[in-house]
Every structure is written in structure tokens, then in C-alpha cells.
CSV table of C-alpha atoms in Angstrom, one decimal:
chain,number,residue,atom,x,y,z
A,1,UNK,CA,0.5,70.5,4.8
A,2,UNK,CA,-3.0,69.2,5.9
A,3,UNK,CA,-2.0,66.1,3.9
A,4,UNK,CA,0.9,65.4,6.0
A,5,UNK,CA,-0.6,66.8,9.8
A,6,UNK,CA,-3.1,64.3,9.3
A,7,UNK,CA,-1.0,61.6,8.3
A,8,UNK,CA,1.6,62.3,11.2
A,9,UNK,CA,-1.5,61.9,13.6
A,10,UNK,CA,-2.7,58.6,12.2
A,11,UNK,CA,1.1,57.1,12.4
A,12,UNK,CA,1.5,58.4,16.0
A,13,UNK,CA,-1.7,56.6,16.7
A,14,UNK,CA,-0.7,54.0,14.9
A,15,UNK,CA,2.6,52.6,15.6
A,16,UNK,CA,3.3,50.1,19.0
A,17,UNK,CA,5.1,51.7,21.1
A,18,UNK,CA,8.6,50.4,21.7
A,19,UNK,CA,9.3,51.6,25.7
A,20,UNK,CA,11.5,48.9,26.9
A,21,UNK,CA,11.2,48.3,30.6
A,22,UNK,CA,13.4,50.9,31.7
A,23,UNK,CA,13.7,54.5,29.7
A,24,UNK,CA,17.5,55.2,28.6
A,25,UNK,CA,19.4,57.9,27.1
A,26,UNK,CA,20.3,57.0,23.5
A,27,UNK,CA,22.5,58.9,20.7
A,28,UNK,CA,22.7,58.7,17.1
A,29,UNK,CA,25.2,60.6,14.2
A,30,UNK,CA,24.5,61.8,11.6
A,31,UNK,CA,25.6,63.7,8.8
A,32,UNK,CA,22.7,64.9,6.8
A,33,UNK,CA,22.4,66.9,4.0
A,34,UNK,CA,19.7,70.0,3.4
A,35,UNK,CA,17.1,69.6,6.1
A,36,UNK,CA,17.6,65.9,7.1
A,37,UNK,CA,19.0,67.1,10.6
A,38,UNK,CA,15.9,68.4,11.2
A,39,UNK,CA,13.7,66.1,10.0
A,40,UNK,CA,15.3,63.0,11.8
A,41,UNK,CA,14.8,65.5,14.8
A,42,UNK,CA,11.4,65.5,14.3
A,43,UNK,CA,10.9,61.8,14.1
A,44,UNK,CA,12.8,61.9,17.2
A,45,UNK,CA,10.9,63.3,18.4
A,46,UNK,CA,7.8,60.8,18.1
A,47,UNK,CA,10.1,58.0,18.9
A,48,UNK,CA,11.0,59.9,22.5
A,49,UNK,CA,7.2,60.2,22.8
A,50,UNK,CA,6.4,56.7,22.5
A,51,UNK,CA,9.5,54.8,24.5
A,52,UNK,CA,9.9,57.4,27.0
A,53,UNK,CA,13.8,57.5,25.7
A,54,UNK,CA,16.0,60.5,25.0
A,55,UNK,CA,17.9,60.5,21.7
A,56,UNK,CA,20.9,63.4,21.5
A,57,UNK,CA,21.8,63.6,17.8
A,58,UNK,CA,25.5,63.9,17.4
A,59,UNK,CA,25.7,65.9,14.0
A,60,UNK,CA,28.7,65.2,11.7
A,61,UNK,CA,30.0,67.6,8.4
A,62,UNK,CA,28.1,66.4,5.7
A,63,UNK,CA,31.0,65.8,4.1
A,64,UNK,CA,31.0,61.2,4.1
A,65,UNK,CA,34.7,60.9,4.0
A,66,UNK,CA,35.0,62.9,7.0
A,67,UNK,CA,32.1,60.9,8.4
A,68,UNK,CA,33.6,57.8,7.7
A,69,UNK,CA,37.2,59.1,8.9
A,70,UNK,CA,35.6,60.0,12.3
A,71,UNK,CA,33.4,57.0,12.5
A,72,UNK,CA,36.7,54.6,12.3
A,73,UNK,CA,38.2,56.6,15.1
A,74,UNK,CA,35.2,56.1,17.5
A,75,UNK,CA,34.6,52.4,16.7
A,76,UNK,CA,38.6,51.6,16.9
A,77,UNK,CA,38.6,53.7,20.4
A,78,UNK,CA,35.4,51.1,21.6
A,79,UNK,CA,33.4,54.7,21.9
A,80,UNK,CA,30.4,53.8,24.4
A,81,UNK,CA,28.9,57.4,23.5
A,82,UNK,CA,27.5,57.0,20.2
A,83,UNK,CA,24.5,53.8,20.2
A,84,UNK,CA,23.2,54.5,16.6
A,85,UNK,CA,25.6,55.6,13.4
A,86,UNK,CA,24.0,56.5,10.3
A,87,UNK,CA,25.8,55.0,7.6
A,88,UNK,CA,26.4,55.3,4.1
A,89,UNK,CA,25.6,52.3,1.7
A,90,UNK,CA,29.7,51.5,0.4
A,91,UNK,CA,30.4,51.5,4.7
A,92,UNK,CA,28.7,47.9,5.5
A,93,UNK,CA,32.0,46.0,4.3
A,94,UNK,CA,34.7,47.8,6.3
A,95,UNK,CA,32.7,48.6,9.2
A,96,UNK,CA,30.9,45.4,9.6
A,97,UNK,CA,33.0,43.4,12.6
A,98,UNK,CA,32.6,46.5,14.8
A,99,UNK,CA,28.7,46.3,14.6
A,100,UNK,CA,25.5,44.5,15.9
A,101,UNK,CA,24.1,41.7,14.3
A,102,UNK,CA,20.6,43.0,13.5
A,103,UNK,CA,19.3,39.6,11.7
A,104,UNK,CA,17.4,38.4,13.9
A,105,UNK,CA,16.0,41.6,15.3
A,106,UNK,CA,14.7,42.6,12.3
A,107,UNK,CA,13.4,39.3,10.8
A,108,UNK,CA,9.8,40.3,10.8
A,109,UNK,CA,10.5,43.7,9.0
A,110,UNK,CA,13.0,43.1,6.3
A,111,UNK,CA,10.7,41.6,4.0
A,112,UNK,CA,9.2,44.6,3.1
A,113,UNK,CA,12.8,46.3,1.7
A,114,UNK,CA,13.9,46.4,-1.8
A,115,UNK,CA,16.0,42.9,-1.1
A,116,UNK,CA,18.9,44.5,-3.5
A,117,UNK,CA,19.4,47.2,-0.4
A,118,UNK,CA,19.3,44.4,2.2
A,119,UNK,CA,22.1,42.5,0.7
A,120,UNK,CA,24.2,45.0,0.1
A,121,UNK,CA,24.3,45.5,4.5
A,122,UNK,CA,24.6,41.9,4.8
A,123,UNK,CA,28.4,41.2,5.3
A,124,UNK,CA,29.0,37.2,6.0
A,125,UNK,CA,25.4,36.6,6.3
A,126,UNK,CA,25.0,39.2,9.0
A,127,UNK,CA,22.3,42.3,8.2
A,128,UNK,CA,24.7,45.0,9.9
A,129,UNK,CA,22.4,47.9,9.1
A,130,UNK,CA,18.8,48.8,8.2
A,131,UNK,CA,18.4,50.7,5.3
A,132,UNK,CA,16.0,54.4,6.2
A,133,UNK,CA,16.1,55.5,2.4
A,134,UNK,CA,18.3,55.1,-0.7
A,135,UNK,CA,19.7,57.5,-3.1
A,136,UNK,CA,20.3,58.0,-6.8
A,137,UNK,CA,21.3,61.0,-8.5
A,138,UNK,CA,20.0,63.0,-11.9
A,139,UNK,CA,20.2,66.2,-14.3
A,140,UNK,CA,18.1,68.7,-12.5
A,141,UNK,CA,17.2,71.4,-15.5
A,142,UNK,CA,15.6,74.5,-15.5
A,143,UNK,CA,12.5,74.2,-17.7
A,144,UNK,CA,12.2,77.5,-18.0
A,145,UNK,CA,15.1,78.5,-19.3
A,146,UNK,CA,15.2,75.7,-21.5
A,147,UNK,CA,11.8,76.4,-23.3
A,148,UNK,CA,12.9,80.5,-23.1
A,149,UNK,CA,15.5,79.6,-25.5
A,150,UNK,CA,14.0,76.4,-27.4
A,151,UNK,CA,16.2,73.7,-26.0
A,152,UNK,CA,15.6,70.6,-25.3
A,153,UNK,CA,16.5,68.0,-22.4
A,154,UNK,CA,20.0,66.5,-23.3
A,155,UNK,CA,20.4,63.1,-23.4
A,156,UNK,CA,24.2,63.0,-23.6
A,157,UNK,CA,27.3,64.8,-22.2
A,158,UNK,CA,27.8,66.6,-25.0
A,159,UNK,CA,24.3,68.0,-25.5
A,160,UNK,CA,24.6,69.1,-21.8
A,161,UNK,CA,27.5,71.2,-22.9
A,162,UNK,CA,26.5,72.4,-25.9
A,163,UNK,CA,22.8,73.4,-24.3
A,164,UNK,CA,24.5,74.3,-20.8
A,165,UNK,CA,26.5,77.1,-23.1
A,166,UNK,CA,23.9,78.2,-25.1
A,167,UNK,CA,21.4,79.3,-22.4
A,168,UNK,CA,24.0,80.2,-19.8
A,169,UNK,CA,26.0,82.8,-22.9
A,170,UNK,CA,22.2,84.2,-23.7
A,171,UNK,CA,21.2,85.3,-20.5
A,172,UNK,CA,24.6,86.1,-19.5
A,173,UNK,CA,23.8,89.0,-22.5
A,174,UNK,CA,20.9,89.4,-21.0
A,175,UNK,CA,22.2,91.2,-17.8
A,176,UNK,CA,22.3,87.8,-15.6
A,177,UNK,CA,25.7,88.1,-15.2
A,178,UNK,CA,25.7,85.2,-12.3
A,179,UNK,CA,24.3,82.6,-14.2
A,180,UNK,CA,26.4,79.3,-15.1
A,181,UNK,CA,25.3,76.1,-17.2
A,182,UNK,CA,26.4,73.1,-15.1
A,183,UNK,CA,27.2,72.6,-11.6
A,184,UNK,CA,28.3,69.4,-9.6
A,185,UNK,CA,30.4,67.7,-6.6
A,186,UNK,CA,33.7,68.8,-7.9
A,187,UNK,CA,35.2,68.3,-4.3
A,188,UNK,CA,38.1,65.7,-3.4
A,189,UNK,CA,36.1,63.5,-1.2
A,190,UNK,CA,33.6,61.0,-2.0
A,191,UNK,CA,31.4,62.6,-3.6
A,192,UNK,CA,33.7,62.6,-6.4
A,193,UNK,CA,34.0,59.8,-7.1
A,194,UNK,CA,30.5,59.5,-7.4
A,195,UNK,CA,30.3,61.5,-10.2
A,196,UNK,CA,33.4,60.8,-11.9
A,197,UNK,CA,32.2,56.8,-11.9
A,198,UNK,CA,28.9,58.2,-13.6
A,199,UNK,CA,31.7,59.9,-16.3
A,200,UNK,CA,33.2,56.9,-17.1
A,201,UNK,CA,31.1,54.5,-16.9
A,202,UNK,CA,28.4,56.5,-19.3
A,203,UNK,CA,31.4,57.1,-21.3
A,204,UNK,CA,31.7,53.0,-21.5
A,205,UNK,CA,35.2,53.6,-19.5
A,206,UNK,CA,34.4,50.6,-16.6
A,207,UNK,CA,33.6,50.2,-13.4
A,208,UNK,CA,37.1,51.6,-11.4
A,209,UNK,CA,37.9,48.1,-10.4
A,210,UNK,CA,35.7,45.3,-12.3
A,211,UNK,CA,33.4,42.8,-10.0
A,212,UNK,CA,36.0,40.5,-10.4
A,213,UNK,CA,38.8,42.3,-8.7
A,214,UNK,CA,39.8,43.5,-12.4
A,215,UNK,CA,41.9,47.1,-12.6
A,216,UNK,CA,40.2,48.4,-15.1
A,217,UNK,CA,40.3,52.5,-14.9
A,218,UNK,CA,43.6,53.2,-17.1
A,219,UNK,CA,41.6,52.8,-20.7
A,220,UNK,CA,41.1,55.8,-23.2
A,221,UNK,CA,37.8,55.8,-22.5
A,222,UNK,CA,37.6,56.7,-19.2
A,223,UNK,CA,40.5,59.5,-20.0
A,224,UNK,CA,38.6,60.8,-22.3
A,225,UNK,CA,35.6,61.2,-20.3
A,226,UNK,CA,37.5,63.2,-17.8
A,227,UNK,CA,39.0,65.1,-20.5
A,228,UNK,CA,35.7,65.9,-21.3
A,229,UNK,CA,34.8,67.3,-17.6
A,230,UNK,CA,38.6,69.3,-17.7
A,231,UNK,CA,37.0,71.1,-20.5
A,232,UNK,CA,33.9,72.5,-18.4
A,233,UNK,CA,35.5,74.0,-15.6
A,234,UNK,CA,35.6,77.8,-16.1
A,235,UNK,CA,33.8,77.6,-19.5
A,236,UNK,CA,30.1,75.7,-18.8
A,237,UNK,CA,31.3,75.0,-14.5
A,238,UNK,CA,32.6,78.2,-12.5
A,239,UNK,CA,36.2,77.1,-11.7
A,240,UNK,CA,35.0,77.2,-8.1
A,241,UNK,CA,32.9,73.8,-8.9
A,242,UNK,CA,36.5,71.9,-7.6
A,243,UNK,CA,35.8,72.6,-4.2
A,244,UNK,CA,31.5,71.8,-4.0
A,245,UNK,CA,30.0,69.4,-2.7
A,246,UNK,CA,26.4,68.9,-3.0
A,247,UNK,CA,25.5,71.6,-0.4
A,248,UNK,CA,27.2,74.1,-2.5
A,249,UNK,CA,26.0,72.9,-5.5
A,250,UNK,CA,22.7,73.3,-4.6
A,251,UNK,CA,23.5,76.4,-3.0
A,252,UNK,CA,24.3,77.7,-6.5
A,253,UNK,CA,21.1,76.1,-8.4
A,254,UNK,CA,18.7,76.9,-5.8
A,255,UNK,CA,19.3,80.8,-6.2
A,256,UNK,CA,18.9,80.6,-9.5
A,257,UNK,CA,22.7,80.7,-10.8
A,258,UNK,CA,22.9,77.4,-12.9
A,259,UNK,CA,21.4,76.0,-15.3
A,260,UNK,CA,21.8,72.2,-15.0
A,261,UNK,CA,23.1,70.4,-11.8
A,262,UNK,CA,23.7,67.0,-10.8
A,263,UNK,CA,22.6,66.1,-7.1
A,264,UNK,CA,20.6,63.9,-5.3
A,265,UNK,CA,16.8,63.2,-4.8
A,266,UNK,CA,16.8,65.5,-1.3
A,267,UNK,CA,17.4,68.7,-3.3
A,268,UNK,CA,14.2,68.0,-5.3
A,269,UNK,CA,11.9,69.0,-1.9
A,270,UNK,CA,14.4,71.9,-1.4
A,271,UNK,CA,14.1,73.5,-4.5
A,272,UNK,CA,10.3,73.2,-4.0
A,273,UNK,CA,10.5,75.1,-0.8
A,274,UNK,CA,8.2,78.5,-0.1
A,275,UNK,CA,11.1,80.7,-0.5
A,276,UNK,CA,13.2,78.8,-3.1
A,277,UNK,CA,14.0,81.8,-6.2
A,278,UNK,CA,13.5,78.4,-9.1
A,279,UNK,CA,10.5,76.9,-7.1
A,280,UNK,CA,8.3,75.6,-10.0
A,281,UNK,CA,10.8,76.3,-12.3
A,282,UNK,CA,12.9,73.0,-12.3
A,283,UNK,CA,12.7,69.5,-13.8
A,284,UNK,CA,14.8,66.1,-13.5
A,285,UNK,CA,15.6,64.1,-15.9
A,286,UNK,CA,18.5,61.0,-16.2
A,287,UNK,CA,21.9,61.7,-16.0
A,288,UNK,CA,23.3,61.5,-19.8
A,289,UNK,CA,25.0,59.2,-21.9
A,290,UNK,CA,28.8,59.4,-22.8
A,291,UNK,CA,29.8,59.0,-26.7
A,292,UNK,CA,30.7,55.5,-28.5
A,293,UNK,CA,30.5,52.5,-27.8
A,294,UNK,CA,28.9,51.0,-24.0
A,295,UNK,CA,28.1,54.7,-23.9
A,296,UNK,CA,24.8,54.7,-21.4
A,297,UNK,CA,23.4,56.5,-18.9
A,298,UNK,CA,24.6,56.0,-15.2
A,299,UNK,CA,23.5,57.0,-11.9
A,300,UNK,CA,25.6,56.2,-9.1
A,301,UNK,CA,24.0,53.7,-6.1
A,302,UNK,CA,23.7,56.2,-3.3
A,303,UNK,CA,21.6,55.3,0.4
A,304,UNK,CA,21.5,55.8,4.3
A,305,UNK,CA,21.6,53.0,7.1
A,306,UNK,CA,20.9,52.4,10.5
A,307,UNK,CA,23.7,50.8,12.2
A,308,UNK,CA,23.7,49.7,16.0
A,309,UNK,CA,27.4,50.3,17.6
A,310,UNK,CA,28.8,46.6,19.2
A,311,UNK,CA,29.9,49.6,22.0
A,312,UNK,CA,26.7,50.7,22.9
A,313,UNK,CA,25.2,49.9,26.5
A,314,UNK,CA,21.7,50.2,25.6
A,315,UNK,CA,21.6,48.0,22.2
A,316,UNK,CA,18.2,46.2,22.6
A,317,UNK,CA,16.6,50.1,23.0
A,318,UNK,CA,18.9,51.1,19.9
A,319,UNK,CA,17.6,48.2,17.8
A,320,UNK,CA,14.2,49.4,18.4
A,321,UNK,CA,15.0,52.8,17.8
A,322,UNK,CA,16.6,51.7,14.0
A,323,UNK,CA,13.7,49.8,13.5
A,324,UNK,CA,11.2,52.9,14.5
A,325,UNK,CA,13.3,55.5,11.9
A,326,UNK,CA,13.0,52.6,8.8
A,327,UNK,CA,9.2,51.9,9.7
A,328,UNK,CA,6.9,52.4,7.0
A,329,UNK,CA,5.6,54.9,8.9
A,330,UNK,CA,8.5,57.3,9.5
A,331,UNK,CA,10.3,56.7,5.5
A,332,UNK,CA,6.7,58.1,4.8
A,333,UNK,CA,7.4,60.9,7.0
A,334,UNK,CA,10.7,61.6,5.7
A,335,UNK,CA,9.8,61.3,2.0
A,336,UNK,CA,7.2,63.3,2.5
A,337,UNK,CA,9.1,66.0,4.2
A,338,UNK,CA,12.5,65.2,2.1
A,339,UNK,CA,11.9,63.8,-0.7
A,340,UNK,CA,14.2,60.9,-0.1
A,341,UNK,CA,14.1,57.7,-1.9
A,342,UNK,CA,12.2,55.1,0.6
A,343,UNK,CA,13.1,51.4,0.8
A,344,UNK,CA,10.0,50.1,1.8
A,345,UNK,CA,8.7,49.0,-1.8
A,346,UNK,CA,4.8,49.7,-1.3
A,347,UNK,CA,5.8,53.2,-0.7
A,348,UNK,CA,6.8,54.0,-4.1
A,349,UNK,CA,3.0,53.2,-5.0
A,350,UNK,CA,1.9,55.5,-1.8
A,351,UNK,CA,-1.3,58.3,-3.1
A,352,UNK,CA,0.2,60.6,-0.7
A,353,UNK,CA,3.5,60.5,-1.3
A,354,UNK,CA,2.6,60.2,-5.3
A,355,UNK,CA,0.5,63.6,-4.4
A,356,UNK,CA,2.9,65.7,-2.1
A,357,UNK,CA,6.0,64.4,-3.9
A,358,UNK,CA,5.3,63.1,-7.8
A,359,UNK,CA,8.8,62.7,-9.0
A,360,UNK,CA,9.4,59.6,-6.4
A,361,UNK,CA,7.2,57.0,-8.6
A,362,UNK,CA,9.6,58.6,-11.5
A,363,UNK,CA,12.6,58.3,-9.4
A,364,UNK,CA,12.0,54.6,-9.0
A,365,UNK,CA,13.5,53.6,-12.5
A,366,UNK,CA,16.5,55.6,-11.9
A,367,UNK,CA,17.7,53.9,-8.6
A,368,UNK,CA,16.9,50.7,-9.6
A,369,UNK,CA,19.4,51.4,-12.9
A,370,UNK,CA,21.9,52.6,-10.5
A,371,UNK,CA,25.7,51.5,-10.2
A,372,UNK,CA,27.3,50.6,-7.5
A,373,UNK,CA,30.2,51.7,-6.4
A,374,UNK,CA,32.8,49.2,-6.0
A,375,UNK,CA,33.1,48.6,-2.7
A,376,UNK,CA,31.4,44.9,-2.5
A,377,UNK,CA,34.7,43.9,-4.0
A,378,UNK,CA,37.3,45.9,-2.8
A,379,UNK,CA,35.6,45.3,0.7
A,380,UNK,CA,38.0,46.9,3.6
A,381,UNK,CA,40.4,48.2,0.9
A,382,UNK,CA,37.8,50.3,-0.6
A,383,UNK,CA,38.2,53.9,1.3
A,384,UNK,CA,41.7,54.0,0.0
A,385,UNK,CA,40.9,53.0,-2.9
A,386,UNK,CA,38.2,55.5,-3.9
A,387,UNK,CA,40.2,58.1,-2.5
A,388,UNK,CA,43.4,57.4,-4.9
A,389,UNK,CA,40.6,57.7,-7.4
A,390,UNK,CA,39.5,60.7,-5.9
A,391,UNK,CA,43.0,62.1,-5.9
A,392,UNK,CA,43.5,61.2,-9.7
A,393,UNK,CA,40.4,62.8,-10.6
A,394,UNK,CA,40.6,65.7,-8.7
A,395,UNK,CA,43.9,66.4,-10.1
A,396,UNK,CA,43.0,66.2,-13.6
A,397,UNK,CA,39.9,68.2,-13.4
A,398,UNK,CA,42.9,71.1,-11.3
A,399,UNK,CA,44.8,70.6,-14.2
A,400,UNK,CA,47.5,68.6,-12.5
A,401,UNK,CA,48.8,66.3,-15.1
A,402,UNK,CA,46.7,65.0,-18.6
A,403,UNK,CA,43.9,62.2,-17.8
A,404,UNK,CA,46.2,59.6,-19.3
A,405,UNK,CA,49.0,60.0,-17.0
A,406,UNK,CA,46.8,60.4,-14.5
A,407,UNK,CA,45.0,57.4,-14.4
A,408,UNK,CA,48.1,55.3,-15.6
A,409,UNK,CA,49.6,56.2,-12.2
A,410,UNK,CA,46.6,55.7,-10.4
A,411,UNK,CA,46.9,51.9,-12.0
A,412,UNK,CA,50.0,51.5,-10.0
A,413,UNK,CA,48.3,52.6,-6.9
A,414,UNK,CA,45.9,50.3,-6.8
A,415,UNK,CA,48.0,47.0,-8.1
A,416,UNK,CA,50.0,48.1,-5.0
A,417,UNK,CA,47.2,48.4,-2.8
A,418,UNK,CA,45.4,45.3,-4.3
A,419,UNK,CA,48.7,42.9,-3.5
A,420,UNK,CA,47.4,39.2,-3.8
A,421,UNK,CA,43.8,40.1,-3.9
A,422,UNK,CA,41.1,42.6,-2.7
């Protein structure tokens, strides 16, 4: 904690302050998971210090389709509360004509960005949103557990099952009665989809809907992945794993009641915490592989954005307050405090993040394998889509019809919802 008090102190020093001429009350929403609330608070905080503005934070459920359900709403209703949204990565396409232009603005800062993460918030040649950190998922394992029983790190599905039962049925005898082997987002939302492209695509089942506007999701491979997950649920996953999302998840794995989970980088700090039951305990690895052929590992393209409303009556001061949160300075912060993925590049080679937070130099690789989502090609079409995939997921894993049928009606869906082209 000295570490990071005495870094806080040299930023605050360091940074130019931003005060336009005239101080304003600014707002921002967000939606963050574990304790991002607080820390964007915090650097808040700093920023108010500086400019002499106020920033509100208007705090959303973490869930992102109900994020991105509200967020339509506000921008269709020309909603002059809300200055700042904080928006999810697949967002830039479908949100895009109701936002600022931040190009210019931010000419002199996006250089230092992974340029991968700036493209994919450029819509038309406009940047619409600066990135604050990105995201890609993995196995957390307990290590313990694992070496109690001789196991090793599985590379594939499979393993994960097999090993996932084996620990979970020996301490189960051994009187801890809560314990289960996997947990994940089992939820209908996004977040689903999420994991269920990281299914079939490790299972060598596609991309959803191919780059080239291609329907590609009704092929045995990706029903047999999610025959695969069907199987978990109630044997390896509790059967309540069909309504968590990654708070609940973690919720789970940080007591100590699972022994793999699937989540994202922010549960890493979390699980570190004073108090956390499995601090110390816990490992990350990749996500496995599928079976067959094009069978790899896959880690879905998660991240976080700045995004300045075309509704807001203070943009110039809400362009400088984007540009404060994705400083150097403040992804430091956060990463620090978080464990979030920066997207400042020189950070992933930062001594005191590498000291306070080790795995981000690891984590590195892993985004930088990541898939995306296909949003860049279904562009506005996208929310629907994903959420008939959702549906036809969600279904299977309930039981609701076999994989097959499932995803052959789900082919229908989308040639109707495609029409002439995405």
C-alpha cells in the first residue's frame, strides 16, 4: 500500500490540471463490476480536485444488456443528464451516431493505446470512445486443491471436467459439502454469450456469424460443444450456475465453494483481498481447448470505454474528463487497485504494477489472443442478434430442446434478421 500512496502522490503532482474556465457539474454511468464503482470514485475524486468540477456517478446493474437497454433509452430520449457513458467494447457500432467525435480531441493521446482497441471505437473514421482498460477472461484454479489431490492444470474441456469432478467428489467426502468443480456466467444476457462463443469456437464450431456476414452457428460442432456444457449443470456446475453472472460467480469461488471458474481479470485483485477465504490459494491459467479438429483455446475480447453523450451541455469539460480516467496515470491507478487490463501499452512493462499485480505482464498474451465478438459485422443488428444466441443457448443449457434443434432454429432467426445484409 506504500507502493501505491506514493505513486497516487507523484500522479496528483504530476498531471496538468484540466479546469476549464468555468467549473461545471458533470455525470458519468457506469456499471461496474466488484469494486470498480469505487475505484472510478476515487479517481473522481482527483479529477474534481484538479478542475474544480463535480462528477455524480450514475451507477447502472452490472448486468451490460441492461446497461445497453437503458443506454438506448436515454440517447433516443436526447437525455441532457448523463455527459459521460461508460461503454462496453461490442457498443461503438450501434451507439456511434448518438455520440461525440473525440478524434481530434484526443489526437495527442491515442498513440499510446494498443491501436487494435482504438479501431475497434472508430466507427466511419470517427474515434467515438476512449478505451480506460480491456478485458479477457481465463480458468481461475485453485492450486491448492489441485496439488492436495495431484492434478494438474487442464488444458482442455474435458480435463476441466474430469479434474473439476475428481477434486470437487473428494472433498465433498471429505465433509466440504458446499464445494463445486466449475462455475461460470450461465445467465441469459450477455455475458453468455461470451462464454458460450469461447465453447464453440475452442470446440472449432465458428464464429456465431463469420467476418464475412456468413451464418455459421448451426454445425455439429458447435452443438456438440453445448452438449458438452448441458452435461455440467448439476453434475461438475450447481444447477443454479443458469442464473450467474460474474458477480455471482465470483461470489461462489471467492468463499471457497468452487473449484475452477471462468471470469474476468477484476476478480484476480478480489480474490487477493485481506479477507478473501482462497487469498493465496488461486492461480489462472488459459481457458481450454475443445476436442478435434480447429479445437484451440479462446478467450472472448472483453473492455470498457469512455464515451462523450452528443446531449451533454458541458462536452469540452467531458472530453477532458475521459481523457483524465484513460491517462497513463489513472489506468495505473486502477490496475493497481483492480487489476484491470490497461490499454496504455508501456504499462504492461510497468515495475509497479509487475510488483503489486504480477499476473498483468501474463495477462497480456491472453488478450491479445482474444476473439471478438461479432459485432464489427453485424454492426446495429448485433444486440439482437447476440441475444437470439443468448436465447438458444440458454435454452439448451435449461434443457429446452437438444443443441441441434436449437441452433437450427436459431439459423432461421438470424437469416430473418440479416434480410439483404448485416
Amino acid at each position: 500500500m506504500k507502493l501505491l500512496h506514493a505513486f497516487l502522490a507523484f500522479a496528483v503532482g504530476a498531471m496538468m490540471t484540466v479546469a476549464p474556465a468555468r467549473a461545471v457539474d458533470l455525470s458519468i454511468v457506469s456499471g461496474d463490476t466488484g469494486n470498480g464503482i469505487k475505484v472510478l470514485r476515487e479517481i473522481l475524486d482527483r479529477y474534481e480536485k484538479q478542475s474544480g468540477n463535480k462528477v455524480s456517478i450514475v451507477q447502472m446493474p452490472p448486468s451490460t444488456t441492461d446497461q445497453f437497454g437503458q443506454y438506448k433509452l436515454w440517447l433516443a430520449a436526447g437525455n441532457t443528464d448523463i455527459d459521460v457513458y461508460q461503454t462496453d467494447v461490442i457498443w461503438a457500432p450501434q451507439l456511434a451516431a448518438q455520440l461525440v467525435d473525440l478524434t481530434e480531441a484526443t489526437k495527442d493521446v491515442v498513440g499510446a493505446h494498443f491501436p487494435s482497441i482504438i479501431q475497434s471505437q472508430t466507427v466511419n473514421g470517427k474515434l467515438v470512445a476512449l478505451p480506460i482498460f480491456t478485458d479477457a477472461p481465463a480458468l481461475y484454479y485453485r492450486k491448492d486443491l489441485l496439488d492436495k489431490y495431484g492434478a494438474k492444470v487442464p488444458t482442455t474441456w474435458k480435463e476441466l471436467a474430469d479434474t473439476a469432478k475428481l477434486v470437487m467428489d473428494k472433498e465433498r467426502a471429505t465433509g466440504n459439502k458446499d464445494i463445486w468443480g466449475f462455475v461460470f456466467q450461465g445467465n441469459a444476457y450477455e455475458g453468455l454469450t461470451c462464454d458460450a462463443l469461447e465453447w464453440v469456437m475452442s470446440n472449432g464450431g465458428g464464429e456465431i456469424i463469420e467476418p464475412d456476414g456468413t451464418i455459421s452457428i448451426n454445425n455439429p460442432k458447435a452443438a456438440a460443444a453445448l452438449d458438452m456444457v448441458k452435461g455440467w449443470i448439476g453434475t461438475i456446475s450447481p444447477p443454479g450456475v443458469l442464473a450467474y453472472q460474474e458477480e455471482e460467480s465470483r461470489g461462489v469461488w471467492q468463499t471457497g465453494n468452487a473449484v475452477f471458474m471462468r471470469n474476468w481479470p477484476y476478480a484476480y485483485a478480489l480474490g487477493n483481498g485481506a479477507d478473501a477465504p482462497i487469498k493465496g490459494k488461486f492461480d489462472v491459467a488459459p481457458l481450454p481447448a475443445g476436442s478435434g479438429e480447429g479445437a484451440r483455446p479462446v478467450a472472448t475480447l472483453g473492455g470498457w470505454n469512455l464515451a462523450v453523450s452528443k446531449y451533454s451541455k458541458h462536452q469540452d469539460a467531458a472530453i477532458e474528463l475521459v481523457k483524465f480516467i484513460a491517462s497513463p496515470e489513472m489506468q495505473k491507478y486502477r490496475t493497481l487497485r483492480t487489476s484491470n487490463l490497461p490499454t496504455i501499452q508501456a504499462l504492461y512493462d510497468d515495475a509497479d504494477i509487475a510488483k503489486e499485480q504480477p499476473i498483468i505482464p501474463r495477462w497480456k498474451e491472453v488478450f491479445l489472443n482474444a476473439a471478438p465478438r461479432p459485432s464489427a459485422t453485424v454492426k446495429i443488428k448485433y444486440n439482437e442478434a447476440s441475444s437470439q444466441f443468448w436465447t438458444a443457448v440458454h435454452k439448451t443449457l435449461s434443457g429446452e430442446g437438444s443443441a441441434a434443434d436449437n441452433l437450427g432454429d436459431l439459423e432461421v432467426t438470424l437469416t430473418k434478421l440479416k434480410g439483404s445484409a448485416w
